[in-house]
Short mmCIF file of N, CA, C and O in Angstrom, two decimals:
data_model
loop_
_atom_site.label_atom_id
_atom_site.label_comp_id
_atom_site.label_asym_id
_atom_site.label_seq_id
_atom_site.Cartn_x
_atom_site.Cartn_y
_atom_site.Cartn_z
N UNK A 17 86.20 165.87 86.57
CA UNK A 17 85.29 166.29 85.52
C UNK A 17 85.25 167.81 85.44
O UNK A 17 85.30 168.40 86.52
N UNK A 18 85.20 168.37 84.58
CA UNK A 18 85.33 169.64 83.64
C UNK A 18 83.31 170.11 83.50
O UNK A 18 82.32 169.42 83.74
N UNK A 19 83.45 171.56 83.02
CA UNK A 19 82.19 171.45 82.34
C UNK A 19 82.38 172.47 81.31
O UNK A 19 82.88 173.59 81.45
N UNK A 20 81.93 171.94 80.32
CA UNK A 20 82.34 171.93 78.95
C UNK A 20 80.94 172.82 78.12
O UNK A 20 79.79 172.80 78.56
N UNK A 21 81.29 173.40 77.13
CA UNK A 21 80.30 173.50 76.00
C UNK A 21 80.55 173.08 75.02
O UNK A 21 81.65 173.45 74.60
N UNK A 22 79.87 172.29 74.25
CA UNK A 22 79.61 171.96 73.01
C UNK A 22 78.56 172.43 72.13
O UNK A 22 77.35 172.45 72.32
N UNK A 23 79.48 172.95 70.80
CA UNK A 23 78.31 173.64 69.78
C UNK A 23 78.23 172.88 68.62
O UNK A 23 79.12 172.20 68.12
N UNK A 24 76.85 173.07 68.13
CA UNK A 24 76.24 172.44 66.75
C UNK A 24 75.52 172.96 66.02
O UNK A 24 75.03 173.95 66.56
N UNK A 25 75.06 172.76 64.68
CA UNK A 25 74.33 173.10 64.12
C UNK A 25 73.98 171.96 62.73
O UNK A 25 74.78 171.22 62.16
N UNK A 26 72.58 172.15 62.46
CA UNK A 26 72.40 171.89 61.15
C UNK A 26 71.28 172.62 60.35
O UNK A 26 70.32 173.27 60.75
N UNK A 27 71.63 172.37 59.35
CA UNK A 27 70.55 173.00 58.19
C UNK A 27 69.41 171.65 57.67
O UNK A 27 69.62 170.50 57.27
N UNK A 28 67.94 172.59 57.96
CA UNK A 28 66.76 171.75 57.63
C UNK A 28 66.26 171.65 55.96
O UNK A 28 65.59 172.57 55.49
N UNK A 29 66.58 170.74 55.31
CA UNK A 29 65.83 170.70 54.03
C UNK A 29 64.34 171.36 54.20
O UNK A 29 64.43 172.21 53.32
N UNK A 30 63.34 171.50 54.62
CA UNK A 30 62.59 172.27 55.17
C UNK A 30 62.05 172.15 56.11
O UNK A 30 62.39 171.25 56.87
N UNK A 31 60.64 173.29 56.52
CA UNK A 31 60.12 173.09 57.72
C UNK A 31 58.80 172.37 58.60
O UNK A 31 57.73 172.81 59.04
N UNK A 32 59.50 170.94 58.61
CA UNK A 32 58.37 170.30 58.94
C UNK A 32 59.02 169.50 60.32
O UNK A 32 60.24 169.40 60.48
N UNK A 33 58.09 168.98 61.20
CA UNK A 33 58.28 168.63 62.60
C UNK A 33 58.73 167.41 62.68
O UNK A 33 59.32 167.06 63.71
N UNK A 34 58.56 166.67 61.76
CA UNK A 34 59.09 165.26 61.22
C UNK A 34 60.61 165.46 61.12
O UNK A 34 61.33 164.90 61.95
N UNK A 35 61.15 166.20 60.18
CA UNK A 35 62.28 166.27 59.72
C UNK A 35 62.87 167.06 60.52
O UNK A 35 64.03 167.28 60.18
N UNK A 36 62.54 167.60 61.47
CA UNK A 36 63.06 168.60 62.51
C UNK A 36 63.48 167.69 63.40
O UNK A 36 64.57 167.88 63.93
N UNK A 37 62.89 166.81 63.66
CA UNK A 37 62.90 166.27 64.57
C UNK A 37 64.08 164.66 64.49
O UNK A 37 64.76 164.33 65.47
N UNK A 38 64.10 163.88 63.16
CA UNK A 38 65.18 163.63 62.48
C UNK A 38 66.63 164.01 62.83
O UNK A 38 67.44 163.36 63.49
N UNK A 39 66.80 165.55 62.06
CA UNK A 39 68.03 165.90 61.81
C UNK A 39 68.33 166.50 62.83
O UNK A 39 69.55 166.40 62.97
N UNK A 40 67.72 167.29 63.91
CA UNK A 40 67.94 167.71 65.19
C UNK A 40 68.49 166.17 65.90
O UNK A 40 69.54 166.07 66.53
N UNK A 41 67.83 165.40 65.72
CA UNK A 41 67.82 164.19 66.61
C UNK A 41 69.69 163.39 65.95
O UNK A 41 70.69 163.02 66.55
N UNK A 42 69.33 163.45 64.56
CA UNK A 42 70.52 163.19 64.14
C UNK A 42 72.15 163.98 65.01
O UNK A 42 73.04 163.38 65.61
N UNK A 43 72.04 165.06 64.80
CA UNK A 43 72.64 166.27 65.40
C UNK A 43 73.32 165.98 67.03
O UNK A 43 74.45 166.19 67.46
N UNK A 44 72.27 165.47 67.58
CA UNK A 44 72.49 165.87 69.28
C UNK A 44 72.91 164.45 69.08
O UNK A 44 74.11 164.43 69.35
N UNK A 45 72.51 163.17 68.72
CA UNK A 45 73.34 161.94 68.71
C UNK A 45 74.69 162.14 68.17
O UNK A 45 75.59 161.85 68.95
N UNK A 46 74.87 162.36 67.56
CA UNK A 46 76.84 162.67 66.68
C UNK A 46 77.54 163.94 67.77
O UNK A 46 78.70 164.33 67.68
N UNK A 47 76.60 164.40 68.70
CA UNK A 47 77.33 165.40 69.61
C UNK A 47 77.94 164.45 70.88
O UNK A 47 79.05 164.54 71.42
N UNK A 48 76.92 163.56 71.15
CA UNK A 48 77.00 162.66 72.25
C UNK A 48 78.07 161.78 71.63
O UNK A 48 79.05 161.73 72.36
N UNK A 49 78.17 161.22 70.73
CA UNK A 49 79.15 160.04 69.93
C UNK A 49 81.05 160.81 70.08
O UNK A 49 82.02 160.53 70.78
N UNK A 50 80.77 161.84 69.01
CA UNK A 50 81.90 161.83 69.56
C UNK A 50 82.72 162.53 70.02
O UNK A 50 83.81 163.00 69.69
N UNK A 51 81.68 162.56 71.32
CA UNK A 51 82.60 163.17 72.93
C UNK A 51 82.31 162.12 73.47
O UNK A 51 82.19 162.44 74.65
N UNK A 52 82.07 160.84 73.38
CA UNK A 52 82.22 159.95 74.26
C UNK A 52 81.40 160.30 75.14
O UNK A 52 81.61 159.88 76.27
N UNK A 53 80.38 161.03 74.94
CA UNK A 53 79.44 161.30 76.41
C UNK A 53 78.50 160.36 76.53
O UNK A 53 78.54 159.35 75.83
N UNK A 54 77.47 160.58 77.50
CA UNK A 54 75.96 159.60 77.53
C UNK A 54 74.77 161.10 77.84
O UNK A 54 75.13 162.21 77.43
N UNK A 55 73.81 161.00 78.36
CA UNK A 55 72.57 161.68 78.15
C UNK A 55 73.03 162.32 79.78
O UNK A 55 72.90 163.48 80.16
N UNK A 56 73.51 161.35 80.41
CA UNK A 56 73.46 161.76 81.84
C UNK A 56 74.84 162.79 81.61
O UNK A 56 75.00 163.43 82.65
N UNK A 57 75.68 163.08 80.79
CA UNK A 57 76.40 164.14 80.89
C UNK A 57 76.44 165.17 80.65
O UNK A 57 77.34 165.99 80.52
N UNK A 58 74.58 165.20 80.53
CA UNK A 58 73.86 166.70 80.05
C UNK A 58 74.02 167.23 80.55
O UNK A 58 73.69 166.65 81.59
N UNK A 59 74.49 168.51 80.95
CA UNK A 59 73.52 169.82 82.01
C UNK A 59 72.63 170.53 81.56
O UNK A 59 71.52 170.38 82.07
N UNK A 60 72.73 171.34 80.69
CA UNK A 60 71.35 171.78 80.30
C UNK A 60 72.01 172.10 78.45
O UNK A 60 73.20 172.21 78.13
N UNK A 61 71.07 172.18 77.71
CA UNK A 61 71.42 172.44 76.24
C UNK A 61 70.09 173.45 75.55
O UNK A 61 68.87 173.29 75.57
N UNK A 62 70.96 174.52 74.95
CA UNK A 62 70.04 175.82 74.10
C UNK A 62 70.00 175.46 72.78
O UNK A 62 71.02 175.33 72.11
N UNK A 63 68.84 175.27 72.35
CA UNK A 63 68.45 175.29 71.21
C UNK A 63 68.34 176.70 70.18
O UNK A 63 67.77 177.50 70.91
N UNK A 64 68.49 177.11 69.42
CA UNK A 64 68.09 178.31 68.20
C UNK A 64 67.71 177.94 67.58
O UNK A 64 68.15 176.80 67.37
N UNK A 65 66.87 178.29 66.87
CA UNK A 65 66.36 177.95 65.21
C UNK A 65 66.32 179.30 64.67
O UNK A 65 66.35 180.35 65.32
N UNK A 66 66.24 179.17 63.36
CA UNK A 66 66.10 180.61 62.33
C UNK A 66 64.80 180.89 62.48
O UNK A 66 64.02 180.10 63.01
N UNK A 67 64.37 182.37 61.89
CA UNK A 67 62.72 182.50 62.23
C UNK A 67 62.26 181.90 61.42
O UNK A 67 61.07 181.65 61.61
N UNK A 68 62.93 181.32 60.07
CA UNK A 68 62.02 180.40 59.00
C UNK A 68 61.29 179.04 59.53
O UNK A 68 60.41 178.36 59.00
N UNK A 69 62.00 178.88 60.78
CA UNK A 69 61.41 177.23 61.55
C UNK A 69 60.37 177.46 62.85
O UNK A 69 60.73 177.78 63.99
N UNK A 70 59.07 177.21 62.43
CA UNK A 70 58.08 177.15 63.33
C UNK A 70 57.18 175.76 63.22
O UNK A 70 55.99 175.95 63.44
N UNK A 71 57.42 174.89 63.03
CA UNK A 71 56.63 173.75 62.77
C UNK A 71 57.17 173.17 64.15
O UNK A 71 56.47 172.16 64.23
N UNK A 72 57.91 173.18 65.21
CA UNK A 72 57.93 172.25 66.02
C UNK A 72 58.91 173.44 67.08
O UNK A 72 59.20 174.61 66.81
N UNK A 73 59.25 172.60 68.35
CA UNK A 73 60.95 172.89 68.90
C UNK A 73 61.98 171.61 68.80
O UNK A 73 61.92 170.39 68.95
N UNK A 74 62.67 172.31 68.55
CA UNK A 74 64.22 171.62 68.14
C UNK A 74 64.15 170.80 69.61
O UNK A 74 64.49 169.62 69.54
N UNK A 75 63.76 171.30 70.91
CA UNK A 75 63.73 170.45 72.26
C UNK A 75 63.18 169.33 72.31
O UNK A 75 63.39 168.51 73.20
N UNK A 76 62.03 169.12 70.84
CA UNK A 76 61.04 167.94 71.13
C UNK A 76 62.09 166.67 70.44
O UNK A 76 61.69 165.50 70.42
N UNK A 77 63.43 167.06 69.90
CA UNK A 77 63.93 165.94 69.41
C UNK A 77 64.77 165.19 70.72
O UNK A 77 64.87 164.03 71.12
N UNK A 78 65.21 166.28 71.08
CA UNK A 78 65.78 165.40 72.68
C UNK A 78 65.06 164.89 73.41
O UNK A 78 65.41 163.82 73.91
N UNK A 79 63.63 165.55 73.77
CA UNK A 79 63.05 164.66 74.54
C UNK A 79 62.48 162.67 73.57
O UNK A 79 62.25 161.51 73.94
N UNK A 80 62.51 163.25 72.63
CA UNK A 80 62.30 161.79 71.84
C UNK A 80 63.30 160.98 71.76
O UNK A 80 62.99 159.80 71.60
N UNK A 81 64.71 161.28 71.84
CA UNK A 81 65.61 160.47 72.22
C UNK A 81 65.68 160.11 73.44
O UNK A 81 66.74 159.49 73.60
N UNK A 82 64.86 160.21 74.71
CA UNK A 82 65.14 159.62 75.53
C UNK A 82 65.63 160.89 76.67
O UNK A 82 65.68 160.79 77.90
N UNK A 83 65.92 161.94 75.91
CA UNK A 83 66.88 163.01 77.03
C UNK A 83 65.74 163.55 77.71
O UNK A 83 65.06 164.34 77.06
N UNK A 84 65.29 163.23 79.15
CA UNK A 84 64.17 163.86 79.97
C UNK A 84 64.30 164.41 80.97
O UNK A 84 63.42 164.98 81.62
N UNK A 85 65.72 164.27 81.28
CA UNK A 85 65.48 165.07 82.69
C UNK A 85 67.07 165.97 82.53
O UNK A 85 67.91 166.02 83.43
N UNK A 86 67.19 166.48 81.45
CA UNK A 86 68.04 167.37 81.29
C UNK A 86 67.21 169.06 81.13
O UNK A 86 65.99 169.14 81.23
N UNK A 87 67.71 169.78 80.98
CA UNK A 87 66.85 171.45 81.33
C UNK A 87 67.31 171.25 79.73
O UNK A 87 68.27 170.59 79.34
N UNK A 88 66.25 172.11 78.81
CA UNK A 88 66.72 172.71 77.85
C UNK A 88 65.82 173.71 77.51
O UNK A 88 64.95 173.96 78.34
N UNK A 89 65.82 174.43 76.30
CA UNK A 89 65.29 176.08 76.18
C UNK A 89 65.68 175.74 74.82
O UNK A 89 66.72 175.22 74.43
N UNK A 90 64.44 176.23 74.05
CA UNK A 90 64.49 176.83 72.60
C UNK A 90 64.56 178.16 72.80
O UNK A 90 64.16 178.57 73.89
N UNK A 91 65.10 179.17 71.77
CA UNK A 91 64.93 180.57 71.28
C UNK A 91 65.39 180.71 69.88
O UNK A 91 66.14 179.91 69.32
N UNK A 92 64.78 182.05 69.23
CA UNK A 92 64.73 182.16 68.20
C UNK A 92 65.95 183.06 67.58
O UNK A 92 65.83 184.19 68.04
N UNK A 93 67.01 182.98 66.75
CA UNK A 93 68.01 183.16 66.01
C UNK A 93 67.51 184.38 65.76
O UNK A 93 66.34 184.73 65.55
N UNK A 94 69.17 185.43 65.84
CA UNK A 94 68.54 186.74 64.96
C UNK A 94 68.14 186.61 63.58
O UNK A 94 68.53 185.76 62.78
N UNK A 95 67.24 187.67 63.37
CA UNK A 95 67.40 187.84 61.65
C UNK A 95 68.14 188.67 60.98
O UNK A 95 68.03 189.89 60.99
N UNK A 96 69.22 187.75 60.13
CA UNK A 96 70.20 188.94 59.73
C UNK A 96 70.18 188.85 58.32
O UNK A 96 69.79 187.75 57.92
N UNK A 97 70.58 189.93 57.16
CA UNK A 97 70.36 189.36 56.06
C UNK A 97 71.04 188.90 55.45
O UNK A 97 72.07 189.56 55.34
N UNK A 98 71.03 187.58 54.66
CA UNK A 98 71.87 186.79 53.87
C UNK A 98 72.55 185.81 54.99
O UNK A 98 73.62 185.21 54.84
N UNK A 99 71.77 185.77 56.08
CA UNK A 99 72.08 184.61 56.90
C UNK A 99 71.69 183.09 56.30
O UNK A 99 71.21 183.21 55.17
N UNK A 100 71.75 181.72 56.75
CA UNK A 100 71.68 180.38 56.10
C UNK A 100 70.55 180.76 56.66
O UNK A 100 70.31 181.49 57.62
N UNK A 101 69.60 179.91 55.62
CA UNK A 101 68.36 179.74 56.56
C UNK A 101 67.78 178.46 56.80
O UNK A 101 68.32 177.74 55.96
N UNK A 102 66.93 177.70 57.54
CA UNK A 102 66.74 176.75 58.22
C UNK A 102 67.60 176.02 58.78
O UNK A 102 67.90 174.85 58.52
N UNK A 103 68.13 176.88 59.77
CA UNK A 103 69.28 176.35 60.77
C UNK A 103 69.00 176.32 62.13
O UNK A 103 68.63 177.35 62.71
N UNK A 104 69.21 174.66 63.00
CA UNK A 104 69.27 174.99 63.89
C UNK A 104 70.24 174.44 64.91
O UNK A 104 70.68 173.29 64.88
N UNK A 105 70.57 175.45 65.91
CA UNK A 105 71.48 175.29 66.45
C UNK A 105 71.77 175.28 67.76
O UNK A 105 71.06 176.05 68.39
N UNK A 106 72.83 174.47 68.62
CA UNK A 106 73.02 173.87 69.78
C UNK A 106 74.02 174.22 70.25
O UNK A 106 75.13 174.37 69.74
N UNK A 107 73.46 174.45 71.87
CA UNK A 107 74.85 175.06 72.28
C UNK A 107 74.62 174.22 74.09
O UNK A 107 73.73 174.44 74.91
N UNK A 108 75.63 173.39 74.16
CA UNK A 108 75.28 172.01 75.31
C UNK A 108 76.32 172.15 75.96
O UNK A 108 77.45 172.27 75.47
N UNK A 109 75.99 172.16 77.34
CA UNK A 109 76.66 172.15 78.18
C UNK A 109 77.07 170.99 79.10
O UNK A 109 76.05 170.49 79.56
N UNK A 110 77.90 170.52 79.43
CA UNK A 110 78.99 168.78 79.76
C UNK A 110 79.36 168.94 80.52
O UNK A 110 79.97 169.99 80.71
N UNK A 111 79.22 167.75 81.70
CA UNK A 111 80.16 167.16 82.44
C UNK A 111 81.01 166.04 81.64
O UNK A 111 80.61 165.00 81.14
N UNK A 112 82.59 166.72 81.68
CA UNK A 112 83.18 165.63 80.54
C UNK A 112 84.58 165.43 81.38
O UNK A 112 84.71 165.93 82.50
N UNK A 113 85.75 164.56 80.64
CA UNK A 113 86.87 164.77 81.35
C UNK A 113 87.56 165.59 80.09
O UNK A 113 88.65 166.03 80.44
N UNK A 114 87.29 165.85 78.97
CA UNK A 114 88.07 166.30 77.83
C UNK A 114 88.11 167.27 77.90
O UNK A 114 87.16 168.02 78.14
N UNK A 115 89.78 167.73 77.61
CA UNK A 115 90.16 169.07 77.55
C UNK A 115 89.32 170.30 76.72
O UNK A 115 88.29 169.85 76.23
N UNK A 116 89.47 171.32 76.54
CA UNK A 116 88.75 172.50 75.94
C UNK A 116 89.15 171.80 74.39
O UNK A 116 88.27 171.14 73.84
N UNK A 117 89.95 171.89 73.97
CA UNK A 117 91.10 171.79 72.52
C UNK A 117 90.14 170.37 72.29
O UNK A 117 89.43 170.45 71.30
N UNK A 118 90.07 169.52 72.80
CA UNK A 118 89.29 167.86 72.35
C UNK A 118 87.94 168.01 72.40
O UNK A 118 87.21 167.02 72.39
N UNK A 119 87.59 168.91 72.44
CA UNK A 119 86.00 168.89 72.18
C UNK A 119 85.35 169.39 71.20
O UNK A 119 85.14 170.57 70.94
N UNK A 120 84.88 168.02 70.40
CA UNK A 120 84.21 168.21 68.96
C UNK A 120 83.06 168.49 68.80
O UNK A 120 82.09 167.83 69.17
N UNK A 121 83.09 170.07 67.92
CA UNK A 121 81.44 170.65 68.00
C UNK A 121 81.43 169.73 66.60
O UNK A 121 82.35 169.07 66.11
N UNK A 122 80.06 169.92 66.13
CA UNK A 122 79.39 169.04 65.74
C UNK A 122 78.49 169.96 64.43
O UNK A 122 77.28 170.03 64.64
N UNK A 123 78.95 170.57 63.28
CA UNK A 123 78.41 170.66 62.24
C UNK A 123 77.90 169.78 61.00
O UNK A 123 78.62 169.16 60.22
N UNK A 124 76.43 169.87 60.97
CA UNK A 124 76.33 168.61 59.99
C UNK A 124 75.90 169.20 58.50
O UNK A 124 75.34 170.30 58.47
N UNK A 125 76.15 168.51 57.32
CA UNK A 125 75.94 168.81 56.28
C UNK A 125 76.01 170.52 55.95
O UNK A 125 76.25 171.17 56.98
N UNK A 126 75.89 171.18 54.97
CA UNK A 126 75.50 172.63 54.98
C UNK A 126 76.16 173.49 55.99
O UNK A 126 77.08 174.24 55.67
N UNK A 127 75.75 173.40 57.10
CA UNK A 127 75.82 174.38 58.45
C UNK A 127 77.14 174.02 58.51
O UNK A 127 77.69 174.86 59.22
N UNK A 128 77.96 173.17 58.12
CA UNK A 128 79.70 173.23 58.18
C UNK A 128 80.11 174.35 57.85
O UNK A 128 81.33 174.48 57.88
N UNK A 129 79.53 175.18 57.56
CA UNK A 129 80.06 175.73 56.48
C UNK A 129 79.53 177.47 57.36
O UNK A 129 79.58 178.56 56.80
N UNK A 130 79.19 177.27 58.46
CA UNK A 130 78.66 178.59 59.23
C UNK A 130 80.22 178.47 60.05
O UNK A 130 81.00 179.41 59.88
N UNK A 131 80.57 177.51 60.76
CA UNK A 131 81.98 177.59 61.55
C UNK A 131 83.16 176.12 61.67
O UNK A 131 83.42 175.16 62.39
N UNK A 132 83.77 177.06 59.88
CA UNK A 132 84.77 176.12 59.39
C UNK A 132 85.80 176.23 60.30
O UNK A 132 86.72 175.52 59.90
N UNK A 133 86.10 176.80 61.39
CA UNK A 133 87.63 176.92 62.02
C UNK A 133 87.29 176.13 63.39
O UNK A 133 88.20 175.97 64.21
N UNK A 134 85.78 175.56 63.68
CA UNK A 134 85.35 174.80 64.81
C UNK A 134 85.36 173.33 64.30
O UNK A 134 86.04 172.42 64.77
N UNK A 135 84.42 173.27 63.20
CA UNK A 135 83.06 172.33 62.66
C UNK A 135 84.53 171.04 62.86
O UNK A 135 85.73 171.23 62.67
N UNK A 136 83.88 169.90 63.27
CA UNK A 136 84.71 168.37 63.09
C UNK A 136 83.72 167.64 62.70
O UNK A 136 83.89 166.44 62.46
#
């Protein structure tokens, strides 16, 4: 086993804790899918959000899936201008057997479109 990072992101139709919690949740499931991982091949995972997202942490969607005894950390995205806004984003760290080159970050909808030469 390897240890790996995996990156993600998505963009929030807006900012509410419901839907944060949704598409975050959406997000970290399609990260786990397809790398073939499980929850236990967490090590720890960083959350960002843009400063436009304060209704919740992006952490409360993992712990609602079930992910509880993994370490994770929200922080807040620079502000830059003409950046996407309501984005948030993941950066997870794996025990995996897959090479560097086979590991699919995970852009959903919109936020494809922050890192087209990664996003699968």
């Amino acid at each position: 086993m390897a240890v790996r990072a995996v990156r993600g992101a998505v963009q929030l139709e807006r900012d509410d804790a419901e839907h944060m919690r949704e598409r975050v949740g959406e997000l970290l499931t399609a990260i786990l899918e397809r790398n073939g991982l499980a929850p236990d091949d967490l090590i720890s995972v960083w959350f960002t959000a843009t400063p436009d997202l304060h209704s919740d942490f992006p952490a409360a969607a993992a712990r609602a899936l079930g992910i509880t005894d993994v370490p994770l950390i929200c922080a807040q995205e620079l502000t830059v201008a003409g950046a996407m806004e309501r984005v948030v984003r993941v950066l997870a760290h794996v025990e995996t057997g897959l090479a560097k080159a086979d590991v699919a970050h995970v852009y959903l909808g919109a936020a494809a479109a922050l890192r087209k030469d990664i996003a699968q």
